[in-house]
Amino acid sequence: MSRSQNEEFQQWWNKQRDRTTNHDVLYTGDDESFLTVEIRTPVVDEPDKKDRIRTRSARQLSRLYLLKFKQLASSFLWIGHSFLYLLRTANRRIANDNPPSVSSSARLYRLIKGFLVLVVLLLFFELAAYFKGWHFTPPSVASAEVALEVVYAWWLEIRASYLAPPLQSLTNVCIVLFLIQSVDRLVLVLGCFWIKLRRIKPVASMEYPTRLVGDGVRLEDYPMVIVQIPMCNEKEVYQQSIGAVCMLDWPRERMLVQVLDDSSELDVQQLIKAE
């Protein structure tokens, strides 16, 4: 490299160094034929790694707590909505409830409601006695001082003398019925096992005549079918339903028709039976 070229390059480099603000340039010209350039990039102070981890962890924890809070709030809202829906449904059914026409059923319904109210009152009474401490040290009528304590002592005597024996008897009856049902289920299981083991198949108790239905088809070739017609206060369509079943193209010896009538109206039941 000639001397003139070296001077031109030095002038150009000096201009570029003056324009550059983010770099420090070091030039040493001891040897005219060699240039030494050192570029120092400014170092930006980075935050400490522990500070970054701490900041990130705090942010993640805040987001996690916010998500948990939203889930908890949505759960409470769902529970409240379900409780309100249950109350509305119960209120609507009670308001739209038509009392039965039979007087005995109406009396039974009122008796059940009265018994429910009595049970709720006795529950509050038992809670009050529990918080008073009478549940652990039952008072007697002689040692009772307060009117409520006297009433509770009488109630304990009534429970022990008149309510406990019949309840114990009912409990024993329930235990006996449970044992009977368990034995019945066990016998059924053993019977099913015996049928599977011996490969017993059902046999028709009725002998059907052997005859041709048509086109060389025998009556035995038709499987035995059952047709069920469920009905409930269907005064307008019961004739069409039963008539449609009667018009089925199937041998009557191989078909069984059952009318399942769940009607609550007596006139409809009589009409269905007559049909």
CSV table of N, CA and C in Angstrom, one decimal, residues 111-129 155:
chain,number,residue,atom,x,y,z
A,111,LEU,N,-101.1,-34.3,56.1
A,111,LEU,CA,-100.4,-35.0,57.2
A,111,LEU,C,-98.9,-35.0,57.0
A,112,ILE,N,-98.5,-35.3,55.7
A,112,ILE,CA,-97.1,-35.4,55.4
A,112,ILE,C,-96.5,-34.0,55.6
A,113,LYS,N,-97.1,-33.0,55.1
A,113,LYS,CA,-96.6,-31.6,55.3
A,113,LYS,C,-96.5,-31.2,56.8
A,114,GLY,N,-97.5,-31.6,57.6
A,114,GLY,CA,-97.5,-31.3,59.0
A,114,GLY,C,-96.4,-32.0,59.7
A,115,PHE,N,-96.2,-33.3,59.3
A,115,PHE,CA,-95.1,-34.1,59.9
A,115,PHE,C,-93.7,-33.5,59.5
A,116,LEU,N,-93.6,-33.0,58.3
A,116,LEU,CA,-92.3,-32.3,57.9
A,116,LEU,C,-92.1,-31.1,58.7
A,117,VAL,N,-93.1,-30.3,59.0
A,117,VAL,CA,-92.9,-29.1,59.8
A,117,VAL,C,-92.5,-29.4,61.2
A,118,LEU,N,-93.2,-30.5,61.8
A,118,LEU,CA,-92.9,-30.9,63.1
A,118,LEU,C,-91.4,-31.4,63.2
A,119,VAL,N,-90.9,-32.1,62.2
A,119,VAL,CA,-89.6,-32.6,62.2
A,119,VAL,C,-88.6,-31.5,62.2
A,120,VAL,N,-88.8,-30.5,61.4
A,120,VAL,CA,-87.9,-29.3,61.3
A,120,VAL,C,-87.9,-28.6,62.7
A,121,LEU,N,-89.1,-28.4,63.3
A,121,LEU,CA,-89.1,-27.8,64.6
A,121,LEU,C,-88.3,-28.6,65.7
A,122,LEU,N,-88.5,-29.9,65.7
A,122,LEU,CA,-87.8,-30.7,66.6
A,122,LEU,C,-86.3,-30.7,66.3
A,123,LEU,N,-85.9,-30.5,65.1
A,123,LEU,CA,-84.5,-30.4,64.8
A,123,LEU,C,-83.9,-29.1,65.4
A,124,PHE,N,-84.6,-28.0,65.3
A,124,PHE,CA,-84.1,-26.8,65.9
A,124,PHE,C,-84.1,-26.9,67.4
A,125,PHE,N,-85.1,-27.6,67.9
A,125,PHE,CA,-85.1,-27.8,69.4
A,125,PHE,C,-83.9,-28.6,69.9
A,126,GLU,N,-83.5,-29.7,69.1
A,126,GLU,CA,-82.4,-30.5,69.4
A,126,GLU,C,-81.1,-29.7,69.3
A,127,LEU,N,-81.0,-28.8,68.3
A,127,LEU,CA,-79.8,-28.0,68.2
A,127,LEU,C,-79.7,-27.0,69.3
A,128,ALA,N,-80.8,-26.4,69.8
A,128,ALA,CA,-80.7,-25.5,70.9
A,128,ALA,C,-80.3,-26.3,72.2
A,129,ALA,N,-80.8,-27.5,72.4
A,129,ALA,CA,-80.4,-28.3,73.5
A,129,ALA,C,-78.9,-28.7,73.4
A,155,TRP,N,-89.3,-34.4,76.9
A,155,TRP,CA,-89.1,-34.9,75.6
A,155,TRP,C,-88.2,-36.2,75.6
